[in-house]
Coordinates of N, CA and C in Angstrom, one line a residue:
M183 N -15.7 2.0 -18.5 CA -15.3 1.8 -16.9 C -16.8 2.1 -15.8
L184 N -16.8 1.2 -15.0 CA -18.4 1.6 -14.1 C -18.2 2.4 -13.0
D185 N -19.2 3.3 -12.6 CA -18.8 4.3 -12.0 C -19.2 3.6 -10.7
I186 N -18.7 2.8 -10.1 CA -18.9 1.8 -8.5 C -19.0 3.5 -7.6
G187 N -17.9 4.3 -8.1 CA -17.5 5.2 -6.9 C -18.8 5.7 -6.2
N188 N -19.7 6.5 -7.6 CA -20.6 7.0 -7.3 C -21.8 6.6 -6.5
T189 N -21.7 5.4 -6.8 CA -23.2 4.5 -6.1 C -22.4 3.8 -4.9
L190 N -21.2 3.8 -4.6 CA -20.8 3.7 -3.0 C -21.1 4.8 -2.1
R191 N -20.9 6.0 -2.7 CA -21.1 7.2 -2.5 C -22.4 7.2 -2.1
K192 N -23.7 7.0 -2.7 CA -25.2 7.2 -2.5 C -25.2 6.4 -1.3
Y193 N -24.7 5.2 -1.3 CA -25.3 4.2 0.0 C -24.5 5.1 1.1
R194 N -23.7 5.4 1.1 CA -22.8 5.2 2.2 C -23.6 7.0 2.8
N195 N -23.9 7.7 2.0 CA -24.8 9.0 2.5 C -26.3 8.2 2.9
K196 N -27.1 7.8 2.4 CA -28.2 6.7 2.5 C -27.8 6.6 4.1
H197 N -26.8 5.8 4.4 CA -26.8 5.3 5.8 C -26.3 6.3 6.5
N198 N -26.3 7.5 6.7 CA -25.0 8.3 7.2 C -23.8 7.7 8.0
Y199 N -23.4 7.4 7.1 CA -22.1 6.7 7.6 C -20.8 7.6 7.0
T200 N -19.7 7.7 7.4 CA -18.8 8.5 7.2 C -17.7 7.6 6.2
Q201 N -16.9 8.2 5.7 CA -16.0 7.6 4.9 C -15.2 6.4 6.0
Q202 N -14.6 7.1 7.2 CA -14.1 6.4 8.1 C -14.9 5.2 8.7
Y203 N -16.0 5.3 9.2 CA -16.8 4.2 9.3 C -16.7 3.0 8.6
A204 N -17.2 3.2 7.2 CA -17.0 2.4 6.3 C -15.7 1.7 5.4
A205 N -14.7 2.3 5.9 CA -13.5 2.4 5.9 C -13.1 1.3 7.1
D206 N -13.3 1.4 8.2 CA -13.2 0.8 9.9 C -14.0 -0.9 8.9
V207 N -15.1 -0.6 9.4 CA -15.8 -1.6 8.9 C -15.1 -2.7 8.2
I208 N -15.2 -2.6 6.6 CA -14.3 -3.2 5.5 C -13.0 -3.6 6.1
G209 N -12.3 -2.9 6.7 CA -11.0 -3.2 7.1 C -9.9 -2.5 6.2
I210 N -10.3 -1.3 5.8 CA -9.2 -1.0 4.9 C -9.3 0.8 5.9
S211 N -8.2 1.4 4.9 CA -8.1 2.9 5.8 C -9.1 3.7 4.9
R212 N -9.1 5.2 5.4 CA -10.3 6.0 5.0 C -9.5 6.4 3.9
V213 N -8.2 6.7 3.4 CA -7.7 7.0 2.5 C -7.7 5.6 1.0
A214 N -8.3 4.7 1.4 CA -8.1 3.6 0.5 C -9.9 3.8 0.2
Y215 N -10.9 3.5 0.8 CA -12.2 4.0 0.7 C -12.4 5.1 0.4
R216 N -11.4 6.7 0.2 CA -12.1 7.5 -0.7 C -11.5 7.2 -1.9
K217 N -10.4 6.9 -2.1 CA -10.1 6.4 -3.5 C -11.0 5.3 -4.3
W218 N -12.0 4.5 -3.9 CA -12.4 3.7 -4.1 C -14.0 4.6 -4.6
E219 N -14.0 5.7 -3.6 CA -15.3 6.5 -4.0 C -15.1 7.7 -5.0
N220 N -13.8 7.6 -5.3 CA -13.4 8.8 -6.2 C -13.0 7.7 -7.8
N221 N -13.0 6.3 -7.8 CA -12.8 5.5 -8.9 C -11.8 5.5 -9.5
E222 N -10.5 5.6 -8.2 CA -8.7 6.0 -8.3 C -8.5 4.6 -8.3
V223 N -9.1 3.7 -7.9 CA -8.2 2.4 -7.8 C -9.6 1.2 -7.9
D224 N -9.0 -0.1 -8.4 CA -10.0 -1.3 -8.9 C -10.0 -2.0 -7.9
F225 N -11.3 -2.6 -7.5 CA -11.0 -3.4 -6.4 C -11.7 -4.8 -6.5
S226 N -11.1 -5.7 -5.8 CA -11.7 -7.3 -5.8 C -12.7 -7.8 -5.5
L227 N -13.3 -8.7 -6.3 CA -14.7 -9.3 -6.0 C -15.1 -9.3 -4.5
S228 N -13.8 -9.5 -3.4 CA -14.2 -10.0 -2.5 C -13.9 -8.7 -1.5
Q229 N -13.9 -7.7 -2.0 CA -13.9 -6.5 -1.7 C -15.4 -5.7 -1.6
L230 N -15.8 -6.3 -3.1 CA -16.6 -6.0 -3.4 C -17.7 -6.3 -2.5
G231 N -17.7 -7.8 -2.1 CA -18.8 -8.2 -1.5 C -18.8 -7.6 0.1
K232 N -17.9 -7.0 0.7 CA -17.5 -6.6 2.1 C -18.3 -5.4 1.9
I233 N -18.6 -4.2 1.1 CA -18.8 -3.4 0.8 C -20.7 -3.8 0.7
A234 N -20.9 -5.0 -0.1 CA -22.2 -5.2 -0.1 C -22.9 -5.8 1.3
E235 N -22.1 -6.3 2.4 CA -22.9 -6.9 3.5 C -22.6 -5.5 4.4
L236 N -22.0 -4.5 4.2 CA -21.5 -3.5 4.6 C -23.4 -2.9 4.8
Y237 N -23.6 -2.3 3.4 CA -24.8 -1.9 2.9 C -26.1 -2.8 2.7
E238 N -25.7 -4.0 3.3 CA -27.0 -4.8 2.9 C -27.9 -5.1 1.9
I239 N -26.8 -5.1 1.1 CA -27.5 -5.0 -0.5 C -26.6 -6.6 -0.9
P240 N -27.4 -6.8 -2.2 CA -26.5 -8.0 -3.1 C -25.5 -7.0 -4.0
I241 N -24.5 -8.1 -4.3 CA -23.5 -7.2 -5.3 C -23.8 -6.7 -6.5
Q242 N -25.2 -7.6 -7.0 CA -25.3 -7.2 -8.2 C -26.0 -6.0 -8.4
D243 N -26.8 -6.0 -7.0 CA -27.3 -4.1 -7.0 C -26.4 -2.9 -7.4
I244 N -25.1 -3.1 -6.3 CA -24.3 -2.4 -6.6 C -23.7 -2.3 -8.3
I245 N -23.7 -3.1 -9.2 CA -22.8 -3.3 -10.6 C -24.2 -2.8 -11.2
I246 N -25.6 -2.9 -11.0 CA -26.9 -2.3 -12.1 C -26.9 -1.3 -11.7
Q247 N -26.6 -0.2 -10.6 CA -27.1 1.1 -10.4 C -25.9 1.7 -11.0
S248 N -24.7 1.0 -11.5 CA -23.4 1.7 -11.4 C -23.5 2.0 -12.7
H249 N -23.3 3.5 -13.3 CA -23.1 3.9 -14.7 C -21.8 3.7 -15.3
F250 N -21.8 3.2 -16.7 CA -20.5 3.7 -17.0 C -20.2 4.8 -17.3
R251 N -18.9 5.2 -16.8 CA -18.4 6.6 -16.9 C -17.7 6.5 -18.1
Q252 N -17.9 7.6 -18.9 CA -17.3 7.9 -20.4 C -15.7 8.5 -20.3
S253 N -15.2 8.0 -20.8 CA -13.2 8.3 -20.9 C -13.4 9.4 -21.3
K254 N -12.9 10.3 -20.5 CA -12.1 11.7 -21.0 C -10.9 11.5 -22.4
T255 N -11.7 12.0 -22.9 CA -10.6 12.1 -24.5 C -9.8 13.8 -24.8
V256 N -9.1 13.9 -24.8 CA -8.2 15.2 -25.0 C -7.9 15.0 -26.7
S257 N -8.4 16.1 -27.5 CA -7.8 16.5 -29.0 C -6.9 17.1 -28.7
L258 N -5.8 16.3 -30.0 CA -4.4 16.6 -29.8 C -4.2 18.0 -31.3
Q259 N -5.4 18.5 -31.3 CA -5.3 19.4 -32.8 C -5.4 20.9 -32.3

């Protein structure tokens, strides 16, 4: 799974935006935006496009800069 949330947080901090400001521009709630940054929900390509517009970067840059997260495994032994 891509860690897009971390990439979004880096861009938001770089622009000195609050989660509320980013959410308002994109047209979602602050709670929904927080969930994106925490990788708690998936989002559509159109939503990713709105994020790319907000930060004035191509969608590809978000994807390329997002690293794959390791799945947490729990040993049952």
